[in-house]
Tab-separated table of C-alpha atoms in Angstrom:
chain	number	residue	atom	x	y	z
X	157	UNK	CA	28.739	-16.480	-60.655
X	158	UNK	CA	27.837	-12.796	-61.502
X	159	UNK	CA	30.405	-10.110	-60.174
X	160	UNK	CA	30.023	-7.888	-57.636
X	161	UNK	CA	29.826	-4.619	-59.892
X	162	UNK	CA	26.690	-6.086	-62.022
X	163	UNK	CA	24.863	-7.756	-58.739
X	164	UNK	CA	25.517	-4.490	-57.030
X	165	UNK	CA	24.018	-2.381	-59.936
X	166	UNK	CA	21.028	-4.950	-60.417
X	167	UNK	CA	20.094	-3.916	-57.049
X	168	UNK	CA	20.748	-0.436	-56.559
X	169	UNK	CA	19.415	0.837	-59.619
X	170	UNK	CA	16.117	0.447	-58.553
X	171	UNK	CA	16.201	-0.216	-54.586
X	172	UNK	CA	12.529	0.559	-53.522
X	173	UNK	CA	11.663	-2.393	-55.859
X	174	UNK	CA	14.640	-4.854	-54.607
X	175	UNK	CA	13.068	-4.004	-51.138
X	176	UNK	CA	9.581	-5.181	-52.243
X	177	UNK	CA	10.898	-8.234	-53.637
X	178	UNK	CA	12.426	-8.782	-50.636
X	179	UNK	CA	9.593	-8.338	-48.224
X	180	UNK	CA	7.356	-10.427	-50.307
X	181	UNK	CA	9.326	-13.503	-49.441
X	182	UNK	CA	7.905	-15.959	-47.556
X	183	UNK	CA	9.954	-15.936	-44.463
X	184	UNK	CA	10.547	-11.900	-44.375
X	185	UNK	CA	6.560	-11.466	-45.200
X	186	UNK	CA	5.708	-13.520	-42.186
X	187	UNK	CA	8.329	-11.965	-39.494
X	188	UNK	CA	6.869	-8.220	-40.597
X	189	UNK	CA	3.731	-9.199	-40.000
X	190	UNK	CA	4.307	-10.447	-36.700
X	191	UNK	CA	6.495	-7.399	-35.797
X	192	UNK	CA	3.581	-5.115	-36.676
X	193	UNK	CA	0.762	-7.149	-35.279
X	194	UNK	CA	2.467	-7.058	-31.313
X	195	UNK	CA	5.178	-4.311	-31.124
X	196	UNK	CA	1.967	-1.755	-30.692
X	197	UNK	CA	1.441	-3.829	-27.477
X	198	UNK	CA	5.557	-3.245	-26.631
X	199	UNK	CA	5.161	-0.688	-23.260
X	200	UNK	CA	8.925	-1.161	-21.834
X	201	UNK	CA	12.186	-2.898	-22.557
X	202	UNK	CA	11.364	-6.638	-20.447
X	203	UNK	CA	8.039	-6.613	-22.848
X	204	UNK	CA	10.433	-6.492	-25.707
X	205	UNK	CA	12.833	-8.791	-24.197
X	206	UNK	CA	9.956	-11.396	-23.440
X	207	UNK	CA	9.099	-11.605	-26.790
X	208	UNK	CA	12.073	-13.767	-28.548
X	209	UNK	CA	10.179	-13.602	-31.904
X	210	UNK	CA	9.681	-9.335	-31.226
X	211	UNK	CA	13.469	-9.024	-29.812
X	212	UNK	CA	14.890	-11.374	-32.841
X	213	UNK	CA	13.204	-9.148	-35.048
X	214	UNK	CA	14.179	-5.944	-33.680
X	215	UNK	CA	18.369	-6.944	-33.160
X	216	UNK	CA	18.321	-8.101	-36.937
X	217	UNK	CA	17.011	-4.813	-38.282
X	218	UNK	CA	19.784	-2.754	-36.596
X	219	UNK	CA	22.648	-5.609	-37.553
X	220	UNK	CA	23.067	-6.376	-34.221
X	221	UNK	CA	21.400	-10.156	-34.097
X	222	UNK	CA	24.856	-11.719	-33.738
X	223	UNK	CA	24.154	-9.791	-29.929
X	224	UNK	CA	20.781	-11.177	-29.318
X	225	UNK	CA	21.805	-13.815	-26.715
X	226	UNK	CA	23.654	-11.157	-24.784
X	227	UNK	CA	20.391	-10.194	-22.937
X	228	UNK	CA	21.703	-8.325	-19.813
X	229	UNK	CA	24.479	-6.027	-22.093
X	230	UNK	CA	21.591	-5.023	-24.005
X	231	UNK	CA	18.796	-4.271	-21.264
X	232	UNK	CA	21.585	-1.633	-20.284
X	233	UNK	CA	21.428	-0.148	-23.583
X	234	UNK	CA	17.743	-0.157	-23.868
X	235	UNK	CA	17.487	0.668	-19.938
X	236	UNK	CA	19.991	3.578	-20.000
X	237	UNK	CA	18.550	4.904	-23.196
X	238	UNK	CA	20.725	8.056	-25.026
X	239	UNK	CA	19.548	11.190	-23.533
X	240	UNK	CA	22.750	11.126	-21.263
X	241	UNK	CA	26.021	11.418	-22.830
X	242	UNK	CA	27.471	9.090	-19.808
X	243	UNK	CA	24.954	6.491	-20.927
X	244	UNK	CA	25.705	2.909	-22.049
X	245	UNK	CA	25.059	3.099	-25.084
X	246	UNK	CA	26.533	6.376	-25.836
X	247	UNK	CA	29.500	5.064	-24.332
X	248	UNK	CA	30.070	2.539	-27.175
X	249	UNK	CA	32.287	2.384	-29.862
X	250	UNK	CA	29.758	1.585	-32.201
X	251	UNK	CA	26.946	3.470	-33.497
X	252	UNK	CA	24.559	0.473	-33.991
X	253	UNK	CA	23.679	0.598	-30.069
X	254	UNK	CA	22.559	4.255	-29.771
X	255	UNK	CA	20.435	3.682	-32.968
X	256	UNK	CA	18.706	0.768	-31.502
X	257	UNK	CA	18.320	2.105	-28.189
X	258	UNK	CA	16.672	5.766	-30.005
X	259	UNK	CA	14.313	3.330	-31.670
X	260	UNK	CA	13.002	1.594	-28.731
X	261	UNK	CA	13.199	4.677	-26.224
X	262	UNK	CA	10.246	3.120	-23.631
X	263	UNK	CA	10.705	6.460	-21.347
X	264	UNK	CA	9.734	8.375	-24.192
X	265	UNK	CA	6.047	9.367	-25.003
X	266	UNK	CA	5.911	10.933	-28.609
X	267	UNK	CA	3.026	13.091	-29.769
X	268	UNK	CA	0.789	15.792	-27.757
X	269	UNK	CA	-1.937	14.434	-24.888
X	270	UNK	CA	-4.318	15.825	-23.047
X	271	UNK	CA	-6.545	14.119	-20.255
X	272	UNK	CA	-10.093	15.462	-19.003
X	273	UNK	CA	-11.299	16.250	-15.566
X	274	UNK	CA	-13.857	15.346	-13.498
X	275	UNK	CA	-15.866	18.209	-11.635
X	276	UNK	CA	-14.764	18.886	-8.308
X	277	UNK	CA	-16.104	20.797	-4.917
X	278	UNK	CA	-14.285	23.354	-3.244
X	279	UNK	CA	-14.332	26.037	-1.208
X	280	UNK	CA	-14.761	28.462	-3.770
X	281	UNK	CA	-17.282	26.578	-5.736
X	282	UNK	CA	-17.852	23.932	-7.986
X	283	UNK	CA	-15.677	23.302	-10.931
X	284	UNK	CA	-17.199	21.901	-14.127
X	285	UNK	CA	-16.257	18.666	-15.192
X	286	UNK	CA	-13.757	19.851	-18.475
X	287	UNK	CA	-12.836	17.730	-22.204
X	288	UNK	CA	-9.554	16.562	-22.928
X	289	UNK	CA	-7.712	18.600	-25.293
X	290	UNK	CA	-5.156	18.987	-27.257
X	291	UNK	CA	-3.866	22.177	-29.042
X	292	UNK	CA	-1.306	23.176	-31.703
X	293	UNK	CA	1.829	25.065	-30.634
X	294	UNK	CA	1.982	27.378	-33.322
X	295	UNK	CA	-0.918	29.143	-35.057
X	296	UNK	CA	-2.658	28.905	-38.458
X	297	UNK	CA	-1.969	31.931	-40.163
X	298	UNK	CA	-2.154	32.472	-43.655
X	299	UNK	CA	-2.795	29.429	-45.798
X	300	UNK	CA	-1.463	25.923	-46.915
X	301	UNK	CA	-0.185	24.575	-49.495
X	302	UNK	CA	-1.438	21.209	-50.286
X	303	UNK	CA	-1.223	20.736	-54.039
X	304	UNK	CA	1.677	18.217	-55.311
X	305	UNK	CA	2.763	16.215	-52.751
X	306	UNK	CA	1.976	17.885	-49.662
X	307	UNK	CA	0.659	16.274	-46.875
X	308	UNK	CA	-0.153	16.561	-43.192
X	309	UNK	CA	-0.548	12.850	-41.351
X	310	UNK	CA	-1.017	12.427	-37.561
X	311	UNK	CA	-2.822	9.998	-35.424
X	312	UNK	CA	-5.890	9.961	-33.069
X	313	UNK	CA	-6.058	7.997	-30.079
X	314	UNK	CA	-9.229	9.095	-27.578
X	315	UNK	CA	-9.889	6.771	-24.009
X	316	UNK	CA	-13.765	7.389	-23.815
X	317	UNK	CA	-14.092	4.681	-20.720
X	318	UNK	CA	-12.083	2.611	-18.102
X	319	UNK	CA	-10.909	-0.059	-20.902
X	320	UNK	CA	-12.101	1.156	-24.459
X	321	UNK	CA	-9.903	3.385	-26.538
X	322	UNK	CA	-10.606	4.635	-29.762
X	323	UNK	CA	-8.430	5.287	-32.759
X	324	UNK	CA	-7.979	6.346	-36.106
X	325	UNK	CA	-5.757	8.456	-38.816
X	326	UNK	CA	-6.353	11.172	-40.233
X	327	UNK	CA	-4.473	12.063	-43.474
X	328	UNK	CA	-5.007	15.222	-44.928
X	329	UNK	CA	-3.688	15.811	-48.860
X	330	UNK	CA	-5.042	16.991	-52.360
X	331	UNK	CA	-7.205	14.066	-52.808
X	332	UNK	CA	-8.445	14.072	-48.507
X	333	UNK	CA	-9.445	17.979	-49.130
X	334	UNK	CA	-11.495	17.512	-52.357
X	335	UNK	CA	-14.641	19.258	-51.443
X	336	UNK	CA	-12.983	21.306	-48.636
X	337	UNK	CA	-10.745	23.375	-50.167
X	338	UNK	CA	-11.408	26.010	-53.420
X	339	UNK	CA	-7.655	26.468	-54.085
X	340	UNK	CA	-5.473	23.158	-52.938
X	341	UNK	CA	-2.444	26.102	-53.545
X	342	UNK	CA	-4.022	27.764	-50.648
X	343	UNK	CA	-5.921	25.870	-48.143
X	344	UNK	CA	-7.664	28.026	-45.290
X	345	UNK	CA	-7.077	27.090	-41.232
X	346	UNK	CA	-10.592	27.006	-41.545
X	347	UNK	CA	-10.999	24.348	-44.512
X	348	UNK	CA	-8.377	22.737	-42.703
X	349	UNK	CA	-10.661	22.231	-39.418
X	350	UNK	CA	-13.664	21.532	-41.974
X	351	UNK	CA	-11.742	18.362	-43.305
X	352	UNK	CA	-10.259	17.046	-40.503
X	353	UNK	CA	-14.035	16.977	-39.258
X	354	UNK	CA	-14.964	15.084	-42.071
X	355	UNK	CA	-12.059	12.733	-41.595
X	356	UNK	CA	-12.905	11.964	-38.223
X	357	UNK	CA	-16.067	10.911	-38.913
X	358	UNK	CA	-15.497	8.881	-42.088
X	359	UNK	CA	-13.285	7.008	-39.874
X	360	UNK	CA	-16.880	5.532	-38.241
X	361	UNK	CA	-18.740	5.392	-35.227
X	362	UNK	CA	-16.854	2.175	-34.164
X	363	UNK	CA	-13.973	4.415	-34.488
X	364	UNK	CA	-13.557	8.360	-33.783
X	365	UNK	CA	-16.877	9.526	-35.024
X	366	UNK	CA	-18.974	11.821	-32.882
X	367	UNK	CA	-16.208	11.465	-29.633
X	368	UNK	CA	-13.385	14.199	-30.918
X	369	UNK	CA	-13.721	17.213	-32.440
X	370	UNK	CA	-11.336	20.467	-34.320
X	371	UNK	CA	-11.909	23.779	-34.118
X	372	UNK	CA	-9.692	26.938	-33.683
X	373	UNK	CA	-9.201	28.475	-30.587
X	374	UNK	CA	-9.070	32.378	-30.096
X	375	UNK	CA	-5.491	32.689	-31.148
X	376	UNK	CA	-6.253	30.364	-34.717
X	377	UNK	CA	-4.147	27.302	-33.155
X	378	UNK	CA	-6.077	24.041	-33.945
X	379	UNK	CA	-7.561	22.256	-31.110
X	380	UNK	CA	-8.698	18.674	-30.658
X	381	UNK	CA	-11.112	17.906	-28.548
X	382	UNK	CA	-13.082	15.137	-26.964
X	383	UNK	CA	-17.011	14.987	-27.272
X	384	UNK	CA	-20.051	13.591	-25.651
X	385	UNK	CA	-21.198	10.099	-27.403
X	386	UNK	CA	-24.970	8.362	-27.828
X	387	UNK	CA	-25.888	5.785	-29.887
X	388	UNK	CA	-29.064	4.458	-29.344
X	389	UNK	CA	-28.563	1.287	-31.066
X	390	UNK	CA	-30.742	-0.653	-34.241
X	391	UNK	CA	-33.654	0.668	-32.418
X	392	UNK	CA	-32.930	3.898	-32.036
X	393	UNK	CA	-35.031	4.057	-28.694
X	394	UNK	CA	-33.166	4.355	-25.348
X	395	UNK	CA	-32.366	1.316	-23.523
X	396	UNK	CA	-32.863	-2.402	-25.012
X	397	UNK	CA	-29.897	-5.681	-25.220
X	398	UNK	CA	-27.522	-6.526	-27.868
X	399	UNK	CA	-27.537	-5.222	-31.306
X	400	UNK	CA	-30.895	-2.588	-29.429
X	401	UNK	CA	-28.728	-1.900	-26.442
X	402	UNK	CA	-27.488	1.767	-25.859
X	403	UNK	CA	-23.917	3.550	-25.779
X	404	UNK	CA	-23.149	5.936	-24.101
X	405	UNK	CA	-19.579	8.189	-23.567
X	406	UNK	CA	-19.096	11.339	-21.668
X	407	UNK	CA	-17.139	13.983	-23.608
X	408	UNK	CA	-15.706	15.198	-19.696
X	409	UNK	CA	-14.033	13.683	-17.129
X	410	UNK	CA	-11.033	12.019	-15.686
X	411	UNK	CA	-11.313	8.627	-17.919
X	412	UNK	CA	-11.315	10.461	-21.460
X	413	UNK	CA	-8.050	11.289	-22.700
X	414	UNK	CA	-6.617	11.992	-25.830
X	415	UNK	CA	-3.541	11.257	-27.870
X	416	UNK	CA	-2.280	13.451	-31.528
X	417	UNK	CA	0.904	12.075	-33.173
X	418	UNK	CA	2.142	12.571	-36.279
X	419	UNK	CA	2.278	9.189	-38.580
X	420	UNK	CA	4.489	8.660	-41.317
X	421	UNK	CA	3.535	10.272	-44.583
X	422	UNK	CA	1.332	7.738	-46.876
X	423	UNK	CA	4.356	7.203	-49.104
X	424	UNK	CA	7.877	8.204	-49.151
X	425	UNK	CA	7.418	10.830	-51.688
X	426	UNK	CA	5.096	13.249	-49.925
X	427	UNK	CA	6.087	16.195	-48.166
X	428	UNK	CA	5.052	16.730	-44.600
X	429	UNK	CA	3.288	20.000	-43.959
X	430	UNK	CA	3.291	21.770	-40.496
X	431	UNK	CA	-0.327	22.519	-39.532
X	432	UNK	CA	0.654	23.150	-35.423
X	433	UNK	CA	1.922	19.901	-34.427
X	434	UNK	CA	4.893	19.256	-35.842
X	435	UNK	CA	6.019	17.132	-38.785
X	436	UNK	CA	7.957	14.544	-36.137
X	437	UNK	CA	6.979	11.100	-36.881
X	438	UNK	CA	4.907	9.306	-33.781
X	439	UNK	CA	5.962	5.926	-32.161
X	440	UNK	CA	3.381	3.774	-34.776
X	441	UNK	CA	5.538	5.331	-37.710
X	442	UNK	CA	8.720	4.714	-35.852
X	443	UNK	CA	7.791	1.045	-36.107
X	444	UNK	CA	8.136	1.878	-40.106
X	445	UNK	CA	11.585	2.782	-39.331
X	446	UNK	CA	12.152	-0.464	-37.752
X	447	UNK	CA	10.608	-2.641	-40.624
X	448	UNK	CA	12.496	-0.852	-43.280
X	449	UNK	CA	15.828	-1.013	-41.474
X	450	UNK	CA	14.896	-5.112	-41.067
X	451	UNK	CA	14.583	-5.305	-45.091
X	452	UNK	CA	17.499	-3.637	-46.190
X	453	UNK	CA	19.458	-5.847	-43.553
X	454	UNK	CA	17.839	-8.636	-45.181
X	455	UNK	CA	18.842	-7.628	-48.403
X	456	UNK	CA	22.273	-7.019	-47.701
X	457	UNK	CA	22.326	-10.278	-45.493
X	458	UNK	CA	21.189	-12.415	-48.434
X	459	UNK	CA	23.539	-10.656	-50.948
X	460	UNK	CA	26.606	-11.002	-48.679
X	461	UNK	CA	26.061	-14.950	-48.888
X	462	UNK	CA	26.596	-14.892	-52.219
X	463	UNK	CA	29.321	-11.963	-52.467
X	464	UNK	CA	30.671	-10.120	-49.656
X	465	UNK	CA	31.810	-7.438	-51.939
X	466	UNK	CA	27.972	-6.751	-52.726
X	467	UNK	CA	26.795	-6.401	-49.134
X	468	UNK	CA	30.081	-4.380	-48.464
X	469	UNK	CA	28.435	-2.000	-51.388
X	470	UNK	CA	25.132	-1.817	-50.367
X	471	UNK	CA	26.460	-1.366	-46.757
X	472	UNK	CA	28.826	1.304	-47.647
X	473	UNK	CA	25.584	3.255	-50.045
X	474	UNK	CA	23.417	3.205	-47.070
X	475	UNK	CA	26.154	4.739	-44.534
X	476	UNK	CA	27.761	7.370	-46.225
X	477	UNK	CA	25.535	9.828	-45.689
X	478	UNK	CA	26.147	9.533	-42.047
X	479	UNK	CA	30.006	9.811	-42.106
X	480	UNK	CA	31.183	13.216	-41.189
X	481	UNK	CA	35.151	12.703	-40.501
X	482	UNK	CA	37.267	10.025	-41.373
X	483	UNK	CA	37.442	8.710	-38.062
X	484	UNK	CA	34.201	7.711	-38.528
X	485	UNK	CA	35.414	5.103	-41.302
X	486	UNK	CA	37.422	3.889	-38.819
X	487	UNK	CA	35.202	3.469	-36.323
X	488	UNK	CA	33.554	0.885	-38.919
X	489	UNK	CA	35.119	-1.739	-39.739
X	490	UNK	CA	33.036	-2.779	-42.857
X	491	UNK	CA	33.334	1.003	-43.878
X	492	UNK	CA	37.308	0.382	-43.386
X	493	UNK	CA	37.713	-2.378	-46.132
X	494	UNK	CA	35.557	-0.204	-48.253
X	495	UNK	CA	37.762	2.654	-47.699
X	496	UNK	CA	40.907	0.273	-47.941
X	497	UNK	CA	40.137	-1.465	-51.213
X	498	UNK	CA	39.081	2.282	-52.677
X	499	UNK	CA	42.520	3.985	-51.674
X	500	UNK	CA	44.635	0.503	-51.848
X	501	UNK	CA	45.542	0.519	-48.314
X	502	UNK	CA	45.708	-3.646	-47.626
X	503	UNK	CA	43.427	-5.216	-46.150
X	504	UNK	CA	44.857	-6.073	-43.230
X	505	UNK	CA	45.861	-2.607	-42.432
X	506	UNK	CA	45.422	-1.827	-39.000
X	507	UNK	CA	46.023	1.073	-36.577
X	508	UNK	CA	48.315	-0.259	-33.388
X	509	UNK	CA	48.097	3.568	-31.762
X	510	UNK	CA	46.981	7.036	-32.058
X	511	UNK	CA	49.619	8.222	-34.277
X	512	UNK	CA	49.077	5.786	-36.242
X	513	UNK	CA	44.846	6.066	-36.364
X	514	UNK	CA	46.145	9.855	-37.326
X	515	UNK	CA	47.920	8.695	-39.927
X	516	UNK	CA	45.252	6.870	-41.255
X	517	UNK	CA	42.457	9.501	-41.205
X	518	UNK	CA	44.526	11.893	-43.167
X	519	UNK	CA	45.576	9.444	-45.407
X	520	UNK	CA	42.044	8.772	-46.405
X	521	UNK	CA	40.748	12.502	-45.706
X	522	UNK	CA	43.793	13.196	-48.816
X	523	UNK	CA	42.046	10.794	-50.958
X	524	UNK	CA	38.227	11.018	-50.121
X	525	UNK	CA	36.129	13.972	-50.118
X	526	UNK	CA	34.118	13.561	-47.228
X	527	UNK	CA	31.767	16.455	-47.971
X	528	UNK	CA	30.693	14.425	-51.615
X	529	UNK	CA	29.328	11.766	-49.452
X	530	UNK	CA	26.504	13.847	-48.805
X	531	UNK	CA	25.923	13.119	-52.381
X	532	UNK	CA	23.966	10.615	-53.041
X	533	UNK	CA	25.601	10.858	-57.315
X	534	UNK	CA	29.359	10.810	-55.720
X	535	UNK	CA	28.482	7.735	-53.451
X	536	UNK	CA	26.834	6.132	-55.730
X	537	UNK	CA	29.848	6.700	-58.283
X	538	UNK	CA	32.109	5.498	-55.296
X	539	UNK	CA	30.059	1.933	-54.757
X	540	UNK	CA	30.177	1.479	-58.190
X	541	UNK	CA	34.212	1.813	-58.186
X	542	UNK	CA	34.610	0.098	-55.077
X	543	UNK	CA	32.559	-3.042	-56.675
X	544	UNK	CA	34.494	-2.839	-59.949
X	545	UNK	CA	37.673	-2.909	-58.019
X	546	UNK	CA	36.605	-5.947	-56.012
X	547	UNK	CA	35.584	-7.961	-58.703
X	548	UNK	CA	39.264	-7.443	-59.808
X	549	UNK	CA	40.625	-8.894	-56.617
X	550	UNK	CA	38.030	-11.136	-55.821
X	551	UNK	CA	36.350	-12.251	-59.090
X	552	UNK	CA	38.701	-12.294	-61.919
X	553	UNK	CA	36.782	-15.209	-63.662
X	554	UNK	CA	33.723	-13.221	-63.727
X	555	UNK	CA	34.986	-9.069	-63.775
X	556	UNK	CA	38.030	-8.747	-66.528
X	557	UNK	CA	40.545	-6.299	-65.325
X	558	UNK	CA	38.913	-3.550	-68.191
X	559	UNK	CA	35.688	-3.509	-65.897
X	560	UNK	CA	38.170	-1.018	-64.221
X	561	UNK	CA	38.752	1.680	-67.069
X	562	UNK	CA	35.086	2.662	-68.047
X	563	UNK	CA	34.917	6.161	-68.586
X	564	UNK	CA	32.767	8.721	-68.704
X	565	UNK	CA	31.067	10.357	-65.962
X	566	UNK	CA	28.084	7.984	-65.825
X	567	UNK	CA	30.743	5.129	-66.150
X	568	UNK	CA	31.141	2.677	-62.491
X	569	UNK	CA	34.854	1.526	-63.118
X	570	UNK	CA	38.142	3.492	-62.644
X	571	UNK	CA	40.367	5.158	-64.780
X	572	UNK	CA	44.239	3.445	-65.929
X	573	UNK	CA	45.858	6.678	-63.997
X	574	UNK	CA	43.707	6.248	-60.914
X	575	UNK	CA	44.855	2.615	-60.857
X	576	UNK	CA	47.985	3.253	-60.999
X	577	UNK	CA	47.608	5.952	-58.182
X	578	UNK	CA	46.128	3.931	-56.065
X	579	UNK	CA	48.363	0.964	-56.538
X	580	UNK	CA	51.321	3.416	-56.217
X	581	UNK	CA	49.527	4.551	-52.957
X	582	UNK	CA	49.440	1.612	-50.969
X	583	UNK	CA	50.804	2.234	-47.285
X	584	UNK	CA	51.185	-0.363	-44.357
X	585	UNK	CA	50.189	1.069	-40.885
C-alpha cells in the first residue's frame, strides 16, 4: 500500500491533470455528459427532483449524496433558497446546503434581457412596433486591454418566433480580435462593436447571424439588439417548399426577446475583462461549477477508499481557503480530525458545551494561523504535514516515523521539536 503523504503528493502536485484523468473514466465521462446534455432543460426545483439521474448527479458534486433519498428536507432547501437569512438552508449547521441551494437558485434569472414590443393604438397615436434590447450598465471609455490572457465571454440567446430561439457565444480575446484591433494593448469600444459583429455572424445563419446586432448608444454603452431576418432559401426567389422555402423573422415585436450572460472564460487561466456587463458568470457556466465540484468529489471519493487520510488531505486543500475563524473547523467535522491530528488533540475529542467549544477554538487559533490559509503555499505545507503525520499513526508499514523530520522549507514532514510540541500538547475536552 502507498502512504498517505506520497498518494497525497501524486495527486496534488499536478491537480488539473488528476481531474482529467478522472473525468475520462468511463463511469464519470458518461454521468457529465448526461448532466450537461439535460440540466439546460432544468427550469425549477421538481424538474430537478424528477430527474433521479440529474438530482444523483447534482447531491454527489456538493458531498451531500448520502442525503439524496431525503427528498422533502431538500425541496426546502432548494425551495427556500438563501437570499433570507431565516431560510432553511441558511439555518443549517452545515455549509454544504447553502452551497447547493446557491447553485440551483430556480428564482434566479442571471444575465441582462430585454423583450420587444408590438405597435400599439392609442389615444395619442400610434406607437411603433420597437427591438428588444439590451444595453451595458457602464460605458466604454477609453480602451481595452486584451493582450495576454484577457478575455471578455458572454452568451446570446434571441426568441425570433413563438417556439424558435436562437443562440450562440461570443468570445472575444487576442486571437477573436485579429483583424479588428491595431493594438490588442488597446482595443477601441468601437473595434470592440466591430468584432462582436463579426462574431455574431460567424456563429451562422442557423444560429445568430443577421437577427442581433452591437452598436454604441449615445452615451458609448454597448447595445445588443435584435434585427429583421430573410432568407430566401436555395433559390433565392421568394416563396417555394423545403430546402426553396422562405424565412422570415421580424426584428420588432412582442415574440423577440433577447438574453446576454456572461459564460465562463474559455479556460481557467484567462482573465475576464469588463466591457459593460459584468464579469459574473451566467447560469450555462454555473453548470461548470457543478461538473467541477462532481470531479473533485469523485476524486476524493475514490482516494478515501483506499486511504482516508488522502481524502481527509485533499478535503482539507480544497476548504481552507474558506475558513475564516476556528469555529469554522469545528463546524466540520472532517476539517476537525485534520485540525486534531495537526495539533495532537485525540481523535475523539469532542466539545460537550460552549465553554468547552471556546476552549477548543483558542486552542487551535494558538496553534494555527488562520490568516496563512489564505495561502495556498502554507496549506499546501499544512496537507503535506498533516499526511506525513497520518501515515505515522495510520501507516507505519508503509511511512517510517523519519517521513516526519524532513526539513527545509520545501520539505512536507515535521520537525523533531514540533513533534514533541505537539505530542506535549495533547488536551482532552
Amino acid at each position: 500500500m502507498t502512504g498517505t503523504l506520497t498518494s497525497y503528493t501524486l495527486l496534488a502536485r499536478d491537480l488539473p491533470t488528476s481531474l482529467k484523468r478522472k473525468a475520462a473514466e468511463a463511469a464519470v465521462s458518461r454521468e457529465t455528459a448526461y448532466f450537461k446534455a439535460h440540466i439546460g432543460t432544468v427550469k425549477s426545483v421538481d424538474d430537478l427532483m424528477a430527474d433521479q439521474r440529474l438530482y444523483g448527479y447534482a447531491m454527489k458534486a456538493y458531498g451531500l449524496e448520502d442525503m439524496t433519498y431525503a427528498k422533502a428536507f431538500m425541496r426546502k432547501v432548494l425551495s427556500e433558497g438563501t437570499a433570507s437569512a431565516t431560510s432553511f438552508a441558511n439555518r443549517l449547521a452545515d455549509d454544504r446546503y447553502v452551497a447547493f441551494a446557491k447553485a440551483f437558485d430556480f428564482t434566479k434569472v442571471y444575465g441582462s434581457s430585454g423583450a420587444g414590443q408590438d405597435a400599439a393604438t392609442a389615444e395619442t397615436g400610434t406607437t411603433d412596433a420597437t427591438t428588444a434590447t439590451v444595453t451595458g450598465a457602464s460605458a466604454l471609455g477609453g480602451t481595452f486591454d486584451f493582450s495576454g490572457t484577457n478575455e471578455a465571454s458572454f452568451s446570446i440567446a434571441t426568441q425570433v418566433d413563438a417556439t424558435t430561439t436562437k443562440t450562440g457565444t461570443i468570445v472575444l480575446n487576442r486571437q477573436t480580435l485579429t483583424g479588428y484591433a491595431r493594438d490588442f494593448t488597446q482595443v477601441t469600444a468601437a473595434e470592440l462593436v466591430a468584432a462582436i459583429n463579426g462574431r455574431i455572424e460567424a456563429t451562422g445563419k442557423d444560429n445568430l447571424a443577421g437577427k442581433v446586432a452591437a452598436r454604441l448608444d449615445d452615451r458609448n454603452r454597448l447595445v445588443l439588439e435584435t434585427t429583421a431576418y430573410t432568407d430566401l432559401g436555395v433559390d433565392g426567389a421568394p416563396g417555394g417548399t423545403g430546402a426553396a422555402a422562405d424565412t422570415i423573422y421580424s426584428g420588432v415585436g412582442a415574440r423577440r426577446t433577447l438574453l446576454v450572460q456572461n459564460v465562463a472564460l474559455s479556460d481557467r487561466t484567462r482573465t475576464a475583462v469588463d466591457i459593460g456587463f459584468g464579469t459574473e458568470t451566467g447560469q450555462d457556466a454555473r453548470s461548470r461549477v457543478v461538473t467541477d465540484a462532481y470531479l473533485r468529489q469523485s476524486l476524493e471519493e475514490d482516494a478515501g477508499a483506499e486511504d482516508t487520510g488522502v481524502r481527509l488531505a485533499l478535503y482539507f486543500a480544497r476548504k481552507a481557503p474558506e475558513i475564516t475563524s476556528a469555529y469554522g473547523i469545528l463546524g466540520d467535522q472532517a476539517l476537525t480530525q485534520v485540525f486534531n491530528t495537526l495539533i495532537g488533540l485525540p481523535a475523539t475529542s469532542g466539545a460537550a458545551s460552549s465553554d468547552a467549544l471556546e476552549r477548543r477554538a483558542e486552542t487551535i487559533a494558538a496553534k494555527i494561523d488562520i490568516a496563512s490559509l489564505q495561502d495556498p503555499a502554507a496549506v499546501e505545507k499544512l496537507a503535506r504535514r498533516f499526511a506525513a503525520i497520518w501515515d505515522a499513526q495510520n501507516n507505519t508499514a508503509t511511512a517510517p516515523i523519519l517521513a516526519l523530520f524532513s526539513a527545509g522549507d520545501g520539505g512536507s514532514g515535521i520537525s523533531a521539536d514540533m513533534l514533541l510540541g505537539l505530542q506535549a500538547s495533547r488536551l482532552g475536552f
